[in-house]
CSV table of C-alpha atoms and ligand atoms in Angstrom, one decimal:
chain,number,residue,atom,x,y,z
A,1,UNK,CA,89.9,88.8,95.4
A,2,UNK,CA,90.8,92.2,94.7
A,3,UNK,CA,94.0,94.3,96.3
A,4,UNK,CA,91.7,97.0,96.6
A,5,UNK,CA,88.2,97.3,95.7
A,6,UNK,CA,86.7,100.1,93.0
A,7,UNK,CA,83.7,98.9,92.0
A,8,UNK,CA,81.5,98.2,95.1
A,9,UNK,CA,81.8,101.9,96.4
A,10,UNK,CA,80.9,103.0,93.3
A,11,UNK,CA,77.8,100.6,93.6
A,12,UNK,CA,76.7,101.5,96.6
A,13,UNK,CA,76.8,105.4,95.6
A,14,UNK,CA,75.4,104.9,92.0
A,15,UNK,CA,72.7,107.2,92.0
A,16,UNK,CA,74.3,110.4,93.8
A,17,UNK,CA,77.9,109.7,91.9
A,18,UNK,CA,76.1,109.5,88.7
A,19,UNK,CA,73.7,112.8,89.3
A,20,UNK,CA,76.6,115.0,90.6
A,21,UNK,CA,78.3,113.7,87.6
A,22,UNK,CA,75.0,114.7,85.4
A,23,UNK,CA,74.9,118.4,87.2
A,24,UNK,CA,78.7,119.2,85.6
A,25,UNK,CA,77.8,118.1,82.5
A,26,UNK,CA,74.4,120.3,82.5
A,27,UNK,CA,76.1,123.1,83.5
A,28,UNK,CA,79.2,123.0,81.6
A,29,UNK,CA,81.3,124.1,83.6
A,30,UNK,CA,84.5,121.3,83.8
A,31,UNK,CA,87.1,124.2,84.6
A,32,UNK,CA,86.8,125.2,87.9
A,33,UNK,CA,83.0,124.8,87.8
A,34,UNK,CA,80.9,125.8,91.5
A,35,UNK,CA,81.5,121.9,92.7
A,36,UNK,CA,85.4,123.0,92.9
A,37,UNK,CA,85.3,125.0,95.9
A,38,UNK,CA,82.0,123.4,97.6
A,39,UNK,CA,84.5,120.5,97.9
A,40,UNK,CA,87.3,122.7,99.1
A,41,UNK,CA,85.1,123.9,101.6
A,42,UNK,CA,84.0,120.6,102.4
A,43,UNK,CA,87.2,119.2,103.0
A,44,UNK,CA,88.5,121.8,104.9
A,45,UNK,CA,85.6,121.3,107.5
A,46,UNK,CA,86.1,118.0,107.1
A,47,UNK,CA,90.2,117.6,108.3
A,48,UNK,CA,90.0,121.2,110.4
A,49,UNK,CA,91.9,123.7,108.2
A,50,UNK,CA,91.5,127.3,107.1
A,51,UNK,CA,91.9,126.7,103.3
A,52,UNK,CA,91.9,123.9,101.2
A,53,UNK,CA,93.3,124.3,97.5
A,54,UNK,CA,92.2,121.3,94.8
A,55,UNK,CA,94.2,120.3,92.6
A,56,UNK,CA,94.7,117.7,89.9
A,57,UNK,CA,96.7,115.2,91.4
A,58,UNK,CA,98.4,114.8,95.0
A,59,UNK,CA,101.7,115.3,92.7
A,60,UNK,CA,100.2,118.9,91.6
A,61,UNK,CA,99.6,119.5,95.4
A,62,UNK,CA,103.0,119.5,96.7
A,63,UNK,CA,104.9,120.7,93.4
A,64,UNK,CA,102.2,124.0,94.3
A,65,UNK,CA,103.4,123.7,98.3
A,66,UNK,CA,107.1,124.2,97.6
A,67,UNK,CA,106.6,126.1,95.1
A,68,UNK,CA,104.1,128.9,97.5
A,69,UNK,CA,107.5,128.9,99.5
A,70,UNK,CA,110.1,129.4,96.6
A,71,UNK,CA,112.0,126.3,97.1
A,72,UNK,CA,114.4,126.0,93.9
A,73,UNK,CA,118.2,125.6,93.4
A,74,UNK,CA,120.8,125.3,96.1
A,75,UNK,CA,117.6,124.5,98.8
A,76,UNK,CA,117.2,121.9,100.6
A,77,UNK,CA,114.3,120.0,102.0
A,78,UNK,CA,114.2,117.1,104.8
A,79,UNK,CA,112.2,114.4,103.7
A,80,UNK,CA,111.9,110.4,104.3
A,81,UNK,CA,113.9,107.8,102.1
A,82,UNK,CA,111.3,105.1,102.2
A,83,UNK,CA,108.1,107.1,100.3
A,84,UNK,CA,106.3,107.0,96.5
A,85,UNK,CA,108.6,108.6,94.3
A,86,UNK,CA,106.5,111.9,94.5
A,87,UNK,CA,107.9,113.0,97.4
A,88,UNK,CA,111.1,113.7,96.7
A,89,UNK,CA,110.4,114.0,93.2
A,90,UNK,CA,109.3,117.5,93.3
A,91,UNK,CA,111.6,118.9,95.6
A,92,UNK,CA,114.4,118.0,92.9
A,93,UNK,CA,112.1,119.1,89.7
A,94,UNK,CA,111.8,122.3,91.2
A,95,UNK,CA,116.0,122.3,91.7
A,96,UNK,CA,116.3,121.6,95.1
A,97,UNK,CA,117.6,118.4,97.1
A,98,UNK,CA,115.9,116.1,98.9
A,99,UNK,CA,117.6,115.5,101.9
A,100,UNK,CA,116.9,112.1,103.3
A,101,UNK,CA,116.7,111.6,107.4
A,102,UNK,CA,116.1,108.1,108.0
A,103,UNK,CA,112.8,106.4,109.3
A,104,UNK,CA,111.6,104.9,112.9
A,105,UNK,CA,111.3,101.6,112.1
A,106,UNK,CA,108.4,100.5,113.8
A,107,UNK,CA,106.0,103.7,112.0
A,108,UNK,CA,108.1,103.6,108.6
A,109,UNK,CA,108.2,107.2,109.4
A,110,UNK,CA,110.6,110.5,109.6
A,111,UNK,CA,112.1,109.6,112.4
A,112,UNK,CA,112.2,113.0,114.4
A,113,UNK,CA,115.3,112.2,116.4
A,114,UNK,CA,117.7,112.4,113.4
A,115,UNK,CA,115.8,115.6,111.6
A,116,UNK,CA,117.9,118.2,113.4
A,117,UNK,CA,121.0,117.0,112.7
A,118,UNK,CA,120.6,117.0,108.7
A,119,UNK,CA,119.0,120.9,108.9
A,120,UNK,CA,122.0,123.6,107.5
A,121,UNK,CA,121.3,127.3,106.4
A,122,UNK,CA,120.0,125.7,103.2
A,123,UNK,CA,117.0,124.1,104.4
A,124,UNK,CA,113.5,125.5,103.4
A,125,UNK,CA,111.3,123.0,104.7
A,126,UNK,CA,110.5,119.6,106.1
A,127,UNK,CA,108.2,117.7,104.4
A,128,UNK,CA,107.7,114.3,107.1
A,129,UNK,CA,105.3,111.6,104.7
A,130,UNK,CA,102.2,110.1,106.7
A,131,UNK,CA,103.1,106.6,105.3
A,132,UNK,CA,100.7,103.7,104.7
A,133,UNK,CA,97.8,105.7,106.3
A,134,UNK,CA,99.4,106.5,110.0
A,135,UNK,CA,100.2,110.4,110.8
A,136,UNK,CA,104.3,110.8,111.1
A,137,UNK,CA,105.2,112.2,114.6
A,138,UNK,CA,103.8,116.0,114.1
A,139,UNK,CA,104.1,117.3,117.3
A,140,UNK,CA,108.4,116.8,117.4
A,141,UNK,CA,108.5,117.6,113.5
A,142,UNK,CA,106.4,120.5,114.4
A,143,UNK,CA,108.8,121.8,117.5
A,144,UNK,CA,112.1,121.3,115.6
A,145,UNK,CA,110.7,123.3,112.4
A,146,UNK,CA,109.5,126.2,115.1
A,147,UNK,CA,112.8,126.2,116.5
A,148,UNK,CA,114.7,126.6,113.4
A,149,UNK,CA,111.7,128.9,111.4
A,150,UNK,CA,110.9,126.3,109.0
A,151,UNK,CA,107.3,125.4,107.2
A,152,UNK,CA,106.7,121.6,107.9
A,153,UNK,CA,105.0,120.0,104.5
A,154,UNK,CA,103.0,116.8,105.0
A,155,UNK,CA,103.0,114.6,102.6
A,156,UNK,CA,99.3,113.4,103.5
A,157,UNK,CA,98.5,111.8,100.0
A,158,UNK,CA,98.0,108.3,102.0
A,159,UNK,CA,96.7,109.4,105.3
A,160,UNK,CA,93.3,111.6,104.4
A,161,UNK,CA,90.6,110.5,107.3
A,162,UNK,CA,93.4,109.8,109.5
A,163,UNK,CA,93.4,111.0,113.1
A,164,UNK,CA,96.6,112.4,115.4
A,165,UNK,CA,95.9,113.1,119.1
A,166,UNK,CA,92.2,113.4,117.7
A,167,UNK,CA,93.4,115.9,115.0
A,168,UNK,CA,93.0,115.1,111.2
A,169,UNK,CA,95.8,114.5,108.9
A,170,UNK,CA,96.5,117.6,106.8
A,171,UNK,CA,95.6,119.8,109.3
A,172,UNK,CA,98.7,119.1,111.4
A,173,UNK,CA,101.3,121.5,109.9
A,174,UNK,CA,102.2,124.8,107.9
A,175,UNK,CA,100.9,122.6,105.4
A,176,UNK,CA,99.4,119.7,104.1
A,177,UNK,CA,99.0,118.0,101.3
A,178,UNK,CA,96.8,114.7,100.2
A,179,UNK,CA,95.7,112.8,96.8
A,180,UNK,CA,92.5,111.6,96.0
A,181,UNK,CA,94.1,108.8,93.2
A,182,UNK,CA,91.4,106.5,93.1
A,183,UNK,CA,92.7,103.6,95.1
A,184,UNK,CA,93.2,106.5,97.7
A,185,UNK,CA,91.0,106.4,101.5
A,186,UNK,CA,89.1,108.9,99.7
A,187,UNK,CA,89.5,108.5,95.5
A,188,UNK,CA,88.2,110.1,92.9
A,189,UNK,CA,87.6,108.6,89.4
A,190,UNK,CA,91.5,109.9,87.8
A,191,UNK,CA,94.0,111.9,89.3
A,192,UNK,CA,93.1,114.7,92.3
A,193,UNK,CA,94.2,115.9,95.1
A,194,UNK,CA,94.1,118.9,97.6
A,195,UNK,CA,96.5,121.2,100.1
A,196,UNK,CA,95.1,122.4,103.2
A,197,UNK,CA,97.1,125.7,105.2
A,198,UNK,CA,95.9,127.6,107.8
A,199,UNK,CA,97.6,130.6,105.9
A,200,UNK,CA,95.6,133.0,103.7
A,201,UNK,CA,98.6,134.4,102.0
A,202,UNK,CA,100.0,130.5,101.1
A,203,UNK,CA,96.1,129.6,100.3
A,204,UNK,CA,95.8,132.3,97.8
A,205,UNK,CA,99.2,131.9,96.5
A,206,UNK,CA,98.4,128.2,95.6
A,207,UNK,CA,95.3,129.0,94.3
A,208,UNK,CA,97.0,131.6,91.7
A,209,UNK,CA,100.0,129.1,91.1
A,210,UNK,CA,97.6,126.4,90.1
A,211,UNK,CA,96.3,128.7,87.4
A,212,UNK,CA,99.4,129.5,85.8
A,213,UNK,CA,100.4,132.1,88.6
A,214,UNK,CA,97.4,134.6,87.1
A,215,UNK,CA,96.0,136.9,89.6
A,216,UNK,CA,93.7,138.0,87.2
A,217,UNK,CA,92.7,136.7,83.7
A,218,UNK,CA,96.2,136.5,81.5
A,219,UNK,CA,97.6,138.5,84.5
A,220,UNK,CA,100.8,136.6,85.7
A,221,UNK,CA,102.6,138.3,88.5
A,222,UNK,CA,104.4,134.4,88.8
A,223,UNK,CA,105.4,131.5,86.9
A,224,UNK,CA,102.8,128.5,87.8
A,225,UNK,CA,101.2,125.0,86.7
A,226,UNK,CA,97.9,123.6,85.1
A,227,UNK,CA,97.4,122.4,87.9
A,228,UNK,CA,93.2,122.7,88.4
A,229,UNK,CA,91.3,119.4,89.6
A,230,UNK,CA,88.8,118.6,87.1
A,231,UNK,CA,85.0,120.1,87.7
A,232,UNK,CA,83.7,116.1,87.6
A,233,UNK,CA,86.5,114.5,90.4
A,234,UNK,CA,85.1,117.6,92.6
A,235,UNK,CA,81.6,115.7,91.7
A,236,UNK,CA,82.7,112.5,92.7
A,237,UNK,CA,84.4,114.0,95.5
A,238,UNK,CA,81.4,115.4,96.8
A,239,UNK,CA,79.2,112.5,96.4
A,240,UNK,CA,81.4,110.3,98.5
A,241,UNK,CA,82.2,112.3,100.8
A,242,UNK,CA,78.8,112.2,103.3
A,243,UNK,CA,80.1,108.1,103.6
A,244,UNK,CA,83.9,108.6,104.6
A,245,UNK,CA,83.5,108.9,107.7
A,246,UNK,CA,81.6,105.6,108.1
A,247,UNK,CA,84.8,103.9,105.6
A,248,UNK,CA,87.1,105.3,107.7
A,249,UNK,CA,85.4,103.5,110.6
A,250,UNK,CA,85.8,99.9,108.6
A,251,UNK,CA,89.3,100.4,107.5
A,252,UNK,CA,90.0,100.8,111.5
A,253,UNK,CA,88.0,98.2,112.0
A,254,UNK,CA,89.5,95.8,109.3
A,255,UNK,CA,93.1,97.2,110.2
A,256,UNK,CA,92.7,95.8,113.7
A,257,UNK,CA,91.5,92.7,112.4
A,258,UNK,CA,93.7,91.6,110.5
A,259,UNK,CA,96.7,91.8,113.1
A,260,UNK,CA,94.8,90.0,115.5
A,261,UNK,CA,93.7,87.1,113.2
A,262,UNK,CA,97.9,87.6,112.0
A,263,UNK,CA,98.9,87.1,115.3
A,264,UNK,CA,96.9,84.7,116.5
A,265,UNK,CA,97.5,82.6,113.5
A,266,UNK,CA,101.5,83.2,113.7
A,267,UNK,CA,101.4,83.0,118.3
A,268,UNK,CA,104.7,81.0,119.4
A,269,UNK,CA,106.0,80.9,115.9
A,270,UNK,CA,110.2,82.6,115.8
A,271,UNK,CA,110.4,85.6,114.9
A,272,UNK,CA,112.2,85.5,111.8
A,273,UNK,CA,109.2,82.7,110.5
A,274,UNK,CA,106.3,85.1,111.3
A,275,UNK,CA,104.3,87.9,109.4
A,276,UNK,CA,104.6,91.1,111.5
A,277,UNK,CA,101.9,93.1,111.5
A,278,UNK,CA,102.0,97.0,111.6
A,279,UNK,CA,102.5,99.3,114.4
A,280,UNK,CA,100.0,102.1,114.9
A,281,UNK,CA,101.1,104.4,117.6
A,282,UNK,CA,98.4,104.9,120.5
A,283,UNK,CA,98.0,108.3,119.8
A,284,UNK,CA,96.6,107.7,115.8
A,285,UNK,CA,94.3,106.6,113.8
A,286,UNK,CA,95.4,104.8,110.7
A,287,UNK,CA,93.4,105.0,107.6
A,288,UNK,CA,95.6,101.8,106.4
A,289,UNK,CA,95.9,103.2,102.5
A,290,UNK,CA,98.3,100.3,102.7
A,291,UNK,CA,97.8,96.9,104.9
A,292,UNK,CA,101.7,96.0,105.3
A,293,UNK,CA,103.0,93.6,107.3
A,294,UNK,CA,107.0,92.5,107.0
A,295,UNK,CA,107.6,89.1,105.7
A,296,UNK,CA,110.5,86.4,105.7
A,297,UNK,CA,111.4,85.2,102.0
A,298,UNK,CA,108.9,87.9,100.3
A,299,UNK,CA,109.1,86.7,96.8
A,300,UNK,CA,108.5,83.5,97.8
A,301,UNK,CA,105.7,84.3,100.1
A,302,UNK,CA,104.2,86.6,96.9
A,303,UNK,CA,104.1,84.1,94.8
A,304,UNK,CA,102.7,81.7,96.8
A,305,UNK,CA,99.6,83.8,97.7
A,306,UNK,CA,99.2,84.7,93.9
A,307,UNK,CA,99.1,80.9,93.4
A,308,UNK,CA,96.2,80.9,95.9
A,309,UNK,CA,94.5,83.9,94.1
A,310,UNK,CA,95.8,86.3,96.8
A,311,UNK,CA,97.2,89.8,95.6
A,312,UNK,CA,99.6,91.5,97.2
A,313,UNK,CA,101.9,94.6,96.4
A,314,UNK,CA,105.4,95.9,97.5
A,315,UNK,CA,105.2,99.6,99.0
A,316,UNK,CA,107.7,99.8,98.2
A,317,UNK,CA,111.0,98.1,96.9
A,318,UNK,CA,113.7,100.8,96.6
A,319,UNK,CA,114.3,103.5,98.9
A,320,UNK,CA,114.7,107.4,96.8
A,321,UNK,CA,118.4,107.2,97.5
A,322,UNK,CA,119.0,104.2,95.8
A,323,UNK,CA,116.4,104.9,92.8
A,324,UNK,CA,118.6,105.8,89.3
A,325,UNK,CA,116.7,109.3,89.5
A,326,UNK,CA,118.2,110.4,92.5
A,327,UNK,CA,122.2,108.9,92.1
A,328,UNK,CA,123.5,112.7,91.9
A,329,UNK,CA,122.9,112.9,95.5
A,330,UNK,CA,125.3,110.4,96.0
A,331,UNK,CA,124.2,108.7,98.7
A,332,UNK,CA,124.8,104.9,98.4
A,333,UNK,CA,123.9,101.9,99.8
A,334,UNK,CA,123.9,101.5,103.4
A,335,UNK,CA,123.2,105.8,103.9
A,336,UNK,CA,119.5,105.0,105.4
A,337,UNK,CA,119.8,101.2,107.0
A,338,UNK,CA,116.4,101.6,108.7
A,339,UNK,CA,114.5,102.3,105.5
A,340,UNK,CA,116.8,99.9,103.3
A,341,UNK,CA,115.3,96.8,105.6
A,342,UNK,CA,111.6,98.1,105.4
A,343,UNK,CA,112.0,98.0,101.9
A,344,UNK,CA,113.6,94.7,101.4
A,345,UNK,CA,110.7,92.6,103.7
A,346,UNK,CA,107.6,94.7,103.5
A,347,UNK,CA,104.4,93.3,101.6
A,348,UNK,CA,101.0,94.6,101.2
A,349,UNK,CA,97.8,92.9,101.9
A,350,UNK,CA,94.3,93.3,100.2
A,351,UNK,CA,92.6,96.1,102.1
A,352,UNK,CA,89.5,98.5,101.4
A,353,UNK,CA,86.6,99.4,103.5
A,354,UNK,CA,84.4,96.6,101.9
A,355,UNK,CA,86.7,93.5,102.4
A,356,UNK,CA,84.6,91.0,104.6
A,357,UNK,CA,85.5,88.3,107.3
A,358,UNK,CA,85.3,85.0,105.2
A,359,UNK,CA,88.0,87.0,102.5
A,360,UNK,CA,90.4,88.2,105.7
A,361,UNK,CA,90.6,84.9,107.0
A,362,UNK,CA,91.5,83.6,103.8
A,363,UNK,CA,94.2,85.9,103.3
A,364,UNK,CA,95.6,84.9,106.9
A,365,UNK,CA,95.4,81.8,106.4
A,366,UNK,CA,97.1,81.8,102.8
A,367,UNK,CA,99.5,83.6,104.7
A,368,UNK,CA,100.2,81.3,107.2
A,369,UNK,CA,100.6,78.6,104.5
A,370,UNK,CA,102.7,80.8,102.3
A,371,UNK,CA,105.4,81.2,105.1
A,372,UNK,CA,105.7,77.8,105.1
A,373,UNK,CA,103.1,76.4,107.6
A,374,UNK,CA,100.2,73.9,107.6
A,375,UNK,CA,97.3,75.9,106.8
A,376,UNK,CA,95.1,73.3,108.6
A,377,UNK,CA,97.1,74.2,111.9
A,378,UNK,CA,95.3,77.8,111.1
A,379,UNK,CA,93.3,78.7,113.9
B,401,PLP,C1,103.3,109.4,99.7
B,401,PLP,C2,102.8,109.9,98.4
B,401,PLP,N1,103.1,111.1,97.9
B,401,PLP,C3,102.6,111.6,96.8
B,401,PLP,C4,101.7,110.9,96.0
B,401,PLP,C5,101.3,111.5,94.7
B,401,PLP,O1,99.9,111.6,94.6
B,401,PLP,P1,99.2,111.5,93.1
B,401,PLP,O2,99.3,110.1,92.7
B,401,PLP,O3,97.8,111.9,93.4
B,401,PLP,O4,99.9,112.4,92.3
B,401,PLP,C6,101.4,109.6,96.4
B,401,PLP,C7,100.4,108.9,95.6
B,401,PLP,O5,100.5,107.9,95.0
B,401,PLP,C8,101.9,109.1,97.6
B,401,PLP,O6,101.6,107.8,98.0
């Protein structure tokens, strides 16, 4: 079984993946070829915005958002402990701090109740993460960040196709920012990604910044990146872009599956013997980039289910605070107590759009086994 599945989309999309792909290399054009902004104005219909801005990776994408505001030394940005490493990452390549506000812990996400407390005169921005496919609380983030003149950032690169109060992901905030990694809700074939602003003068600021900061050719009024998508993951882009949609629809589907064959399989079991499966508030849509559920015992449960041919992946183990890379902060064990527990039981589950019935119930029922139950009492 596969954690996530690459090759069946590709499949079932052969023909118009491989003849976009055929058009670039006719034309040439691999550096910011014509396909680069059809897909920008694709996606920006797609998720609601003004402007999107590709760029080669979801990394690229936010190093170009904090940079279009001129976060560097002695700034600070309010961000989420328990993320991918990105995140904070390029808040501190660019100088600045992360500061961490700890998570809800039902969502995994910014918890808006403790944001305005860690804002000072330093702060340039909030940057909430929409983890595991589920929006973070936008509308509070939102108010706070109005109320103190602050851009809000978010960190979309797992929650593309997702929906808040009936509004897409990335087009939520000052701005937004997602990846297109192929194991991405919407990947490409390599690294890509894409910000999305409703402002002209951030749009056109990113779009010079990923050039190098040119305005015009070997013009450079600022310093920038490389930091183009390629010409043929705009190709890709745009050939699997007309079946989202209906992806998006099976990954809700399969999402709500899953916790009620989990459920039903773990019903009257204690709570500290049973798989709990995520929380998706009513007002969103998940896009489930991850599946994960908290486990007793995770090792344990991991390796049984590998015995049993099951994969399954830890999103993720260590909070930023406690990762080497960030121990100048200073900010030891115990600082962020919701986002240290999430990290020390969470476990993902195989999930992509194409995942069928007979493999969930597998997986559930390996499950149910692996946390130390008769599999034949699955039901
Ligand atoms: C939350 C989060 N932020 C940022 C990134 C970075 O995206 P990319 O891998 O496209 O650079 C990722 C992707 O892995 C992510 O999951």
């Amino acid at each position: 079984m596969d954690f996530i599945d690459l090759k069946t989309p590709y499949q079932r999309l052969r023909e118009p993946i491989n003849a976009r792909i055929q058009a670039v290399l006719d034309h040439g054009q691999y550096i910011l070829g014509p396909e680069i902004e059809e897909l920008e104005d694709a996606l920006a219909a797609y998720v609601g915005s003004g402007y999107c801005v590709a760029a080669a990776s979801g990394t690229d994408a936010l190093l170009l958002a904090l940079m279009a505001y001129e976060i560097g030394p002695g700034d600070e940005v309010i961000t989420a402990p328990f993320t991918f490493i990105a995140t904070g990452e390029m808040i501190a390549l660019l100088g600045a701090n992360p500061v961490f506000v700890d998570i809800d812990a039902r969502t995994y996400n910014l918890d808006p109740a403790l944001i305005e407390a860690a804002i000072t005169p330093n702060t340039k921005a909030i940057m909430p993460v929409s983890l595991y496919g589920q929006c973070a609380d936008m509308d509070a983030i939102n108010a706070i960040a109005e109320r103190h003149e602050l851009p809000v950032i978010e960190d979309a690169a797992q929650s593309f196709g997702a929906l808040y109060q009936e509004r897409h992901s990335c087009a939520l905030s000052t701005v937004g920012v997602t990846s297109f990694f192929p194991s991405k809700p919407l990947g490409c074939f390599g690294d890509g990604g894409a910000l999305f602003t409703d402002d002209d003068a951030v749009a056109k600021i990113c779009k010079e910044l990923r050039v190098h900061g040119q305005d015009r050719r070997y013009h450079h009024p600022r310093i920038g990146i490389n930091g183009r998508m390629d010409t043929i993951q705009a190709a890709v882009l745009l050939a699997k872009l007309p079946v989202f949609a209906e992806e998006v629809e099976a990954r809700d589907r399969i999402g709500k599956q899953y916790a009620e064959l989990i459920d039903a399989a773990f019903d009257g079991v204690a709570a500290d013997r049973r798989a709990t499966v995520p929380y998706v508030e009513p007002h969103n849509r998940s896009v489930y980039a991850q599946y994960t559920i908290e486990v007793p015992e995770r090792d344990r449960v991991q390796a049984a289910l590998a015995d049993r041919g099951i994969p399954t992946a830890v999103h993720y183990p260590v909070p930023l605070h406690l990762q080497p890379a960030f121990a100048f902060l200073g900010e030891p064990a115990g600082s962020f107590p919701v986002a240290e527990a999430a990290a020390a039981r969470v476990m993902s589950l195989p999930m992509h759009p194409y995942l069928c019935d007979v493999e969930q119930k597998e997986v559930v029922s390996s499950l149910y086994s692996a946390i130390g139950r008769d599999s034949a009492a699955f039901r």
